[in-house]
Coordinates of C-alpha atoms in Angstrom, one line a residue:
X1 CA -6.8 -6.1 -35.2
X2 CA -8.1 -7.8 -31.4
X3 CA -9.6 -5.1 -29.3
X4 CA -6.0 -5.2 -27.0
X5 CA -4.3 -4.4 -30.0
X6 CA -6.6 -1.2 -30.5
X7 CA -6.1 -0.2 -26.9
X8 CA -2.5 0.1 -27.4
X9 CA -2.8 1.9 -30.9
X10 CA -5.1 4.3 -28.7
X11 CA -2.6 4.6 -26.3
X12 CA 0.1 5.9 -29.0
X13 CA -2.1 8.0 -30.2
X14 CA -2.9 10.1 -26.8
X15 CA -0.4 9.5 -24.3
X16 CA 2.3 11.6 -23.4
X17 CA 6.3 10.7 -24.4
X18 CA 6.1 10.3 -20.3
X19 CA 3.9 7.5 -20.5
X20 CA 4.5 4.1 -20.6
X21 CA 3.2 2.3 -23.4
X22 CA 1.3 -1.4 -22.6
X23 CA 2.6 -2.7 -25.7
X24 CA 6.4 -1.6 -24.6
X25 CA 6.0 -3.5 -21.3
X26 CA 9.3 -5.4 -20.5
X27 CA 7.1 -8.2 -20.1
X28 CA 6.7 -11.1 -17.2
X29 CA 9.0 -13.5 -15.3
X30 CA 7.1 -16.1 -17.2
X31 CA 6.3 -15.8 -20.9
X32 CA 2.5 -15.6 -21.0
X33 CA -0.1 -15.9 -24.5
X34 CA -1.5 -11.7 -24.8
X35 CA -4.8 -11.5 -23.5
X36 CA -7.1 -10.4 -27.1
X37 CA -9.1 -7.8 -24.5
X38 CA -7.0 -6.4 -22.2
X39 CA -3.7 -4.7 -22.4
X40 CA -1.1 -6.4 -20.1
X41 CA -1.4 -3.7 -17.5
X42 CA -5.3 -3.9 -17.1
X43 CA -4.3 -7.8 -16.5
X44 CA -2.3 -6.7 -14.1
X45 CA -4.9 -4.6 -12.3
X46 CA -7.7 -7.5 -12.6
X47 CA -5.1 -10.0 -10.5
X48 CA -4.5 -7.7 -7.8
X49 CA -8.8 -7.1 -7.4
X50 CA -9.5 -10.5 -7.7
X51 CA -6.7 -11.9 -5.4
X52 CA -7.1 -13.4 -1.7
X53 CA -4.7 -10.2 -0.1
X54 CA -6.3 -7.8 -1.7
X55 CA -9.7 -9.0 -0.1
X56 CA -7.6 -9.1 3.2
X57 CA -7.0 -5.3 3.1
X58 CA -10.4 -5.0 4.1
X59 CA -9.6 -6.0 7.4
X60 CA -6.0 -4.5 7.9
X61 CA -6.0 -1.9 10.2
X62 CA -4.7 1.7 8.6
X63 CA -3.4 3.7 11.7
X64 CA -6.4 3.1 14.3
X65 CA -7.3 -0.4 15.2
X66 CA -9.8 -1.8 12.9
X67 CA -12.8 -2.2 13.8
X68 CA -13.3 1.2 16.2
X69 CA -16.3 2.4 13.9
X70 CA -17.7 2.2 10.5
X71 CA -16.3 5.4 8.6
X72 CA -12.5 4.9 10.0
X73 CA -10.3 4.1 7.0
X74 CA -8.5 0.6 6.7
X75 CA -6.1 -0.6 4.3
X76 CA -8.5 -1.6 1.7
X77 CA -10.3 2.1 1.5
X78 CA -6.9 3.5 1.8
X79 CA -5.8 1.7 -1.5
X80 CA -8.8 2.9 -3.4
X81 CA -8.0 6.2 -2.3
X82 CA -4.6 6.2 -3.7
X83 CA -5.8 4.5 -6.6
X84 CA -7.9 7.6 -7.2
X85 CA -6.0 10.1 -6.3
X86 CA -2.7 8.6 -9.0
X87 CA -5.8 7.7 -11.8
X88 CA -6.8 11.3 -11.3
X89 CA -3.0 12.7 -11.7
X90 CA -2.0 10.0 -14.4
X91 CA -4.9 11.3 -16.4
X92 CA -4.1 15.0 -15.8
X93 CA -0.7 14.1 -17.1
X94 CA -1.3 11.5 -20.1
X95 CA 0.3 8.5 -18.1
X96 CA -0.8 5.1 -18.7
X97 CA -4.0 5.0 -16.0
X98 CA -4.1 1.6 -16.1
X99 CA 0.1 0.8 -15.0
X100 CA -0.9 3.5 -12.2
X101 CA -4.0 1.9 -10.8
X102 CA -2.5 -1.6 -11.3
X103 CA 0.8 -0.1 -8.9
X104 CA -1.7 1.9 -6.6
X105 CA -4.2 -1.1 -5.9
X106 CA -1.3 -3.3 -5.0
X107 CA 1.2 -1.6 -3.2
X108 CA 0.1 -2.7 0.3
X109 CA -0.4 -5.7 -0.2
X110 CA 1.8 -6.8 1.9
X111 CA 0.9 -5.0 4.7
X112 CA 0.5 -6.6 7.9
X113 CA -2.5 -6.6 10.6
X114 CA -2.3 -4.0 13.0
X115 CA -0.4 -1.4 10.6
X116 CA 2.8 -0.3 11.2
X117 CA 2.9 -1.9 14.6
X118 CA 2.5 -5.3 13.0
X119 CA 5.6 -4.4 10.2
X120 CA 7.9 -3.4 13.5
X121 CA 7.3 -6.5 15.4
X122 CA 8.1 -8.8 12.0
X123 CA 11.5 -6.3 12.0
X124 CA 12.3 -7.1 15.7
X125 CA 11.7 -11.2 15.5
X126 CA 11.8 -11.9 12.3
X127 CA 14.8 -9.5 10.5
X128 CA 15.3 -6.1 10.5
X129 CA 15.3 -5.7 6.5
X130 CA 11.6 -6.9 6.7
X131 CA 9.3 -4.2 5.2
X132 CA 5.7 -4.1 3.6
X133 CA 6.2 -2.6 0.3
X134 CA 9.2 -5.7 -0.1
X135 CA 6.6 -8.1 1.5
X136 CA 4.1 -7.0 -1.2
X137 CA 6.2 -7.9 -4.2
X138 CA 6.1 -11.4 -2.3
X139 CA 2.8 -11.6 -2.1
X140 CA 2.3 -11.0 -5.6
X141 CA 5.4 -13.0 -6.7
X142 CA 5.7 -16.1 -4.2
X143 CA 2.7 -16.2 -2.0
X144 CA -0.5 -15.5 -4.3
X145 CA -2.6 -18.5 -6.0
X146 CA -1.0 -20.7 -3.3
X147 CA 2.4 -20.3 -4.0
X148 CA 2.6 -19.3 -7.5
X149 CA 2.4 -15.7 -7.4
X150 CA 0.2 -13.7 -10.2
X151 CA 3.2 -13.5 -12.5
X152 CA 2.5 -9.4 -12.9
X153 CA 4.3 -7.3 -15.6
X154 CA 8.5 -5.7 -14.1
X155 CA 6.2 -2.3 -14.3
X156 CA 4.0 -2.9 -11.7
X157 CA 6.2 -4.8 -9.7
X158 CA 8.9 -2.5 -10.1
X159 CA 6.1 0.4 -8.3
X160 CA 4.8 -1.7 -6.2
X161 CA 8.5 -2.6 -4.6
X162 CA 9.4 1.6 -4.9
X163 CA 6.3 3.0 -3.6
X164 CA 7.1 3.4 0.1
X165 CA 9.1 6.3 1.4
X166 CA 8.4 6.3 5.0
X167 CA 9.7 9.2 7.1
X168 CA 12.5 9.8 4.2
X169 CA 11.6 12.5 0.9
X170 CA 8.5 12.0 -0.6
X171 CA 10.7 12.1 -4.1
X172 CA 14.5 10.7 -3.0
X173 CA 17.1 12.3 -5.5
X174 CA 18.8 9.1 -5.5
X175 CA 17.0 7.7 -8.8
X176 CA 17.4 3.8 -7.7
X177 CA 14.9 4.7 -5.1
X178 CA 12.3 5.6 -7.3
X179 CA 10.4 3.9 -10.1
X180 CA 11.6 3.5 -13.3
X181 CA 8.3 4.5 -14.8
X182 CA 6.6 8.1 -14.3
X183 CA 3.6 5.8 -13.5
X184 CA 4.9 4.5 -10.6
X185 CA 6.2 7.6 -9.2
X186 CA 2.9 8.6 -9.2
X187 CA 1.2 6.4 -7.2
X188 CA 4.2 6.9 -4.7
X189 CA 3.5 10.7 -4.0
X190 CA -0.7 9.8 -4.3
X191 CA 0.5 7.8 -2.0
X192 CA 1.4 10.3 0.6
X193 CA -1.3 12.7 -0.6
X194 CA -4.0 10.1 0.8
X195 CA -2.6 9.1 3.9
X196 CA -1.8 12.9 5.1
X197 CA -5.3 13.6 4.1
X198 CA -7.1 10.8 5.5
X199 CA -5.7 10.2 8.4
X200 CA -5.9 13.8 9.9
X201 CA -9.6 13.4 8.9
X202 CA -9.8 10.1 10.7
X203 CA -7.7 11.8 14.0
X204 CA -10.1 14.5 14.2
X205 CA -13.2 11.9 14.3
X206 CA -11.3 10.3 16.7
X207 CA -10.6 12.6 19.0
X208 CA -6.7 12.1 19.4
X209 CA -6.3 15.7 17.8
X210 CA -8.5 18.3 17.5
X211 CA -8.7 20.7 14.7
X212 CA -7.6 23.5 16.3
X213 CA -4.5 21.6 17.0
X214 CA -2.9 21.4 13.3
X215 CA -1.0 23.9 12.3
X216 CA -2.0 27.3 10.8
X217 CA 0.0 27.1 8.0
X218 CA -1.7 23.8 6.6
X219 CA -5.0 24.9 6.6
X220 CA -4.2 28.0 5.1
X221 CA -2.2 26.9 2.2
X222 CA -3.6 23.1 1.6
X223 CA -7.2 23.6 2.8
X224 CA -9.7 22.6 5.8
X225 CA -11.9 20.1 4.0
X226 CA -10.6 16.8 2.7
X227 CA -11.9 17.8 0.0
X228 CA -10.1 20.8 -0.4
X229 CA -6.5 19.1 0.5
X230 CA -7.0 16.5 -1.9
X231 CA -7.5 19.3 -4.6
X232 CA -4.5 21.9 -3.2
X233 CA -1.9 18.9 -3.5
X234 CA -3.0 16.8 -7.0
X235 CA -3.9 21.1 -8.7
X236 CA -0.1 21.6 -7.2
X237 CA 1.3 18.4 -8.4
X238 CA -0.1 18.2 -11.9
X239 CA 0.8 22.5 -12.8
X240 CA 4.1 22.2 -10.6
X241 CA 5.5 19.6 -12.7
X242 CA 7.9 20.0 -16.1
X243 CA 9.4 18.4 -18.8
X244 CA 13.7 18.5 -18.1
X245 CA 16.5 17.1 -20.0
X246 CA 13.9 15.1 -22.1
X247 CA 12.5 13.4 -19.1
X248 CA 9.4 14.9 -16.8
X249 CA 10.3 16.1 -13.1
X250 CA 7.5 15.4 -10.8
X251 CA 7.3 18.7 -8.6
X252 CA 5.6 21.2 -6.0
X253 CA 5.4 24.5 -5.2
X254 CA 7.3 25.4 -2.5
X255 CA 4.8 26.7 -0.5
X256 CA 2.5 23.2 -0.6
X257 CA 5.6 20.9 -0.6
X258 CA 6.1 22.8 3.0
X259 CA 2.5 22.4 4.0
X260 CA 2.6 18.9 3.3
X261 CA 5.6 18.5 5.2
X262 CA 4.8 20.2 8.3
X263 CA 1.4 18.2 8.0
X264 CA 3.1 14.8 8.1
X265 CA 5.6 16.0 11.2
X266 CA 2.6 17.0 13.0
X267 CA 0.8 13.7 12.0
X268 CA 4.2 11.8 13.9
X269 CA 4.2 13.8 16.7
X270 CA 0.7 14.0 17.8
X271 CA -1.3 10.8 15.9
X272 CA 1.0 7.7 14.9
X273 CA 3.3 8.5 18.2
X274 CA 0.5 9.3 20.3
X275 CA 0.0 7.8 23.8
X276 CA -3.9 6.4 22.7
X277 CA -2.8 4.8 19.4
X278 CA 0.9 4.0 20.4
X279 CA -1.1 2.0 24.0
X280 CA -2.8 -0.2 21.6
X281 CA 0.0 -1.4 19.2
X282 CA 1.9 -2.9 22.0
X283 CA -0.9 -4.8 22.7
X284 CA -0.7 -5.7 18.3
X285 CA 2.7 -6.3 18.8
X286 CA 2.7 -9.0 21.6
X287 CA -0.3 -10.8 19.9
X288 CA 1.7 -11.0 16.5
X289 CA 5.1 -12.0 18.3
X290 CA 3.6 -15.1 20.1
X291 CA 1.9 -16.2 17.1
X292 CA 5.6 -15.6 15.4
X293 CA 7.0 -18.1 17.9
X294 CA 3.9 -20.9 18.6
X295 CA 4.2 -21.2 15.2
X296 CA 7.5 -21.5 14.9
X297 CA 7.4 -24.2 17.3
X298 CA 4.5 -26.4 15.8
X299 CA 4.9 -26.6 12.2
X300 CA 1.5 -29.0 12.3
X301 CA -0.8 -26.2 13.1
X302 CA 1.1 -23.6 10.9
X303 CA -0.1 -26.0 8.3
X304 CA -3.1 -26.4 9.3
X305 CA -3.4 -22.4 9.1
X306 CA -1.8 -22.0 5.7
X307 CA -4.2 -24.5 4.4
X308 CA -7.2 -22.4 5.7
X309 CA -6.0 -19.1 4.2
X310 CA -5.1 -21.6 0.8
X311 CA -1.3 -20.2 1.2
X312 CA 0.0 -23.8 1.7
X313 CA 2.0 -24.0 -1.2
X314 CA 4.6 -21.5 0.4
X315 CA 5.5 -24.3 2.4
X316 CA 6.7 -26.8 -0.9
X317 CA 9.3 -23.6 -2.1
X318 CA 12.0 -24.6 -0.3
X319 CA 12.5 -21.7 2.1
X320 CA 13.1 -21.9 5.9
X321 CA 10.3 -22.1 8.4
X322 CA 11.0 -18.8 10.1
X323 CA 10.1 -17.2 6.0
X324 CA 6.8 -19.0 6.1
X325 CA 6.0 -17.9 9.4
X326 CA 6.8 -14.8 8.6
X327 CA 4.8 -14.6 5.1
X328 CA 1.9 -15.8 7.3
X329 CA 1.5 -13.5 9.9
X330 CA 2.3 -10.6 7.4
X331 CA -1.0 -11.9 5.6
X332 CA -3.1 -12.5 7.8
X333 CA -6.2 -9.7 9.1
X334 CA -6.4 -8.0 12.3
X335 CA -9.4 -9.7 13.0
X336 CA -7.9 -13.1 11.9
X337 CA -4.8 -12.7 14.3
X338 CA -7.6 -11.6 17.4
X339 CA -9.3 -14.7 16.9
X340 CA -6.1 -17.1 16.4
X341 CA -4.7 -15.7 19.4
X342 CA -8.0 -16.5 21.7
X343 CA -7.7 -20.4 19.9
X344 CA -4.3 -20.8 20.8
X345 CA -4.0 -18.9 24.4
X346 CA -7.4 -18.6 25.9
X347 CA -8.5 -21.7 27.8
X348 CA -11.6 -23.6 26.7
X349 CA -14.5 -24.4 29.1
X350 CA -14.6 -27.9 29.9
X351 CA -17.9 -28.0 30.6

């Protein structure tokens, strides 16, 4: 017996009936050899670390513009804090930890510079279905290792695709919209536990709301600290939740599943629609929609840039220009798109 092999006997021998199994995976799009270490998931979760878009998230902004100081959040720190915070549930619950971190480190992926203001302007000039947790299944199917995607397990692609909820129920009761794994449904509620946590932090620091501002009821019932939230909402999650009709119910209490709610309202209202943040993703959104169309218009230099980020390989799978444009910009940093914009549209002294 290979030490893979002892992992999954392990994993039958604690994990909840909930749980999904590594060595009942439904397997990848390609047949691959079993790695003799890892289970298929922890695969899965090594790809994602060691991939080029991962390393990108680094630079993504997460709601305010990346860089405006050192201890603002970006896309990359808010992955590892949902990777936590659905490791730390998953565990509570005996889920697979590894599916969940494999889901939680690459569901943004796919996100585009400039947060959500980068994802609009990609819907406006590019199609209206376009979204990031779609765009991340790309990545990690078409675009990755230059073309050929990292050929993950249908778990974690299945999360990755489900994790995003946007304004709409943190847990939809239509069950197409969520996960087919418990695993995965995880990492979509962690998913909203870390960004209504972080991002009031990182308001407050700003100075686009001030503490006194957000409302009574969440501080009383969720907590002040980060620290506290984070604890009210995974304590609520992990005793709230049941076993039903042989299958387990992710829940709340009612009186945190309303906190949480009135939290992200207020978070709408007064942060991601604000005057101060909403100013500066116009600015984001006219950068990224020239780019769209320069490069729609010179194919030589949107080789030229595909080759530099070692994506060039979209361009030999046979889809239209406008898709590779697209999967570009989607991939590229905030910092990346500054600096592309000032090559393309600044003038150059001549002497």
């Amino acid at each position: 017996m290979n030490l893979r092999e002892q992992f999954e006997k392990r994993e039958q021998n604690f994990m909840s009936p909930f749980g999904c199994l590594s060595a009942q995976s439904r397997g990848r799009k390609r047949v691959e050899a079993p790695c003799p270490i890892r289970t298929v998931f922890q695969v899965d979760r090594d790809r994602i670390v060691y991939s080029n878009a991962f390393r990108r998230l680094k630079h993504k902004t997460q709601v305010f513009l990346n860089p405006l100081g050192d201890e603002y959040r970006t896309r990359l720190t808010h992955t590892l804090e949902v990777a936590q915070i659905a490791r730390t549930i998953a565990r509570a619950m005996f889920l697979n930890e590894d599916l969940t971190e494999a889901i939680a480190l690459g569901h943004d992926l796919g996100h585009t510079p400039f947060g959500h203001g980068g994802e609009t302007v990609l819907q406006e000039i590019h199609s209206p279905a376009f979204s990031h947790h779609r765009q991340s299944l790309r990545v990690v199917d078409v675009i990755e290792n230059n073309g050929r995607g990292l050929n993950l397990t249908h778990e974690v692609r299945d999360g990755i695709v489900k994790h995003s909820k946007g304004y709409g129920k943190i847990l939809p009761d239509n069950p197409d919209e969520l996960a087919f794994t418990n695993e995965g449904r995880v990492v979509r509620v962690s998913d909203i536990m870390a960004y209504l946590n972080h991002d009031l932090d990182d308001a407050i620091r700003s100075g686009v709301i001030r503490e006194s501002q957000v409302p009574e009821v969440c501080i009383r019932v969720i907590g002040r600290t980060h620290q506290e939230r984070a604890t009210t909402m995974i304590r609520d999650l992990v005793f709230s939740s049941r076993a039903e009709n042989g299958e387990l119910r992710l829940d709340m209490s009612e009186e945190v599943f309303n906190a949480m709610t009135t939290l992200r309202a207020f978070l709408y209202q007064n942060v991601y629609r604000s005057h101060r943040v909403h100013r500066e993703f116009i600015k984001a959104k006219k950068i990224l929609a020239e780019l769209y169309g320069y490069l729609i218009d010179n194919p030589a230099a949107l080789e030229a840039e595909l080759s530099r980020m070692g994506i060039d390989g979209c361009l030999d799978n046979g889809e239209p220009r406008e898709q590779v444009v697209c999967d570009f910009i989607a991939s590229i940093t905030d910092r990346y798109a500054l600096d592309l914009y000032r090559k393309i549209f600044f003038p150059s002294p001549t002497v």
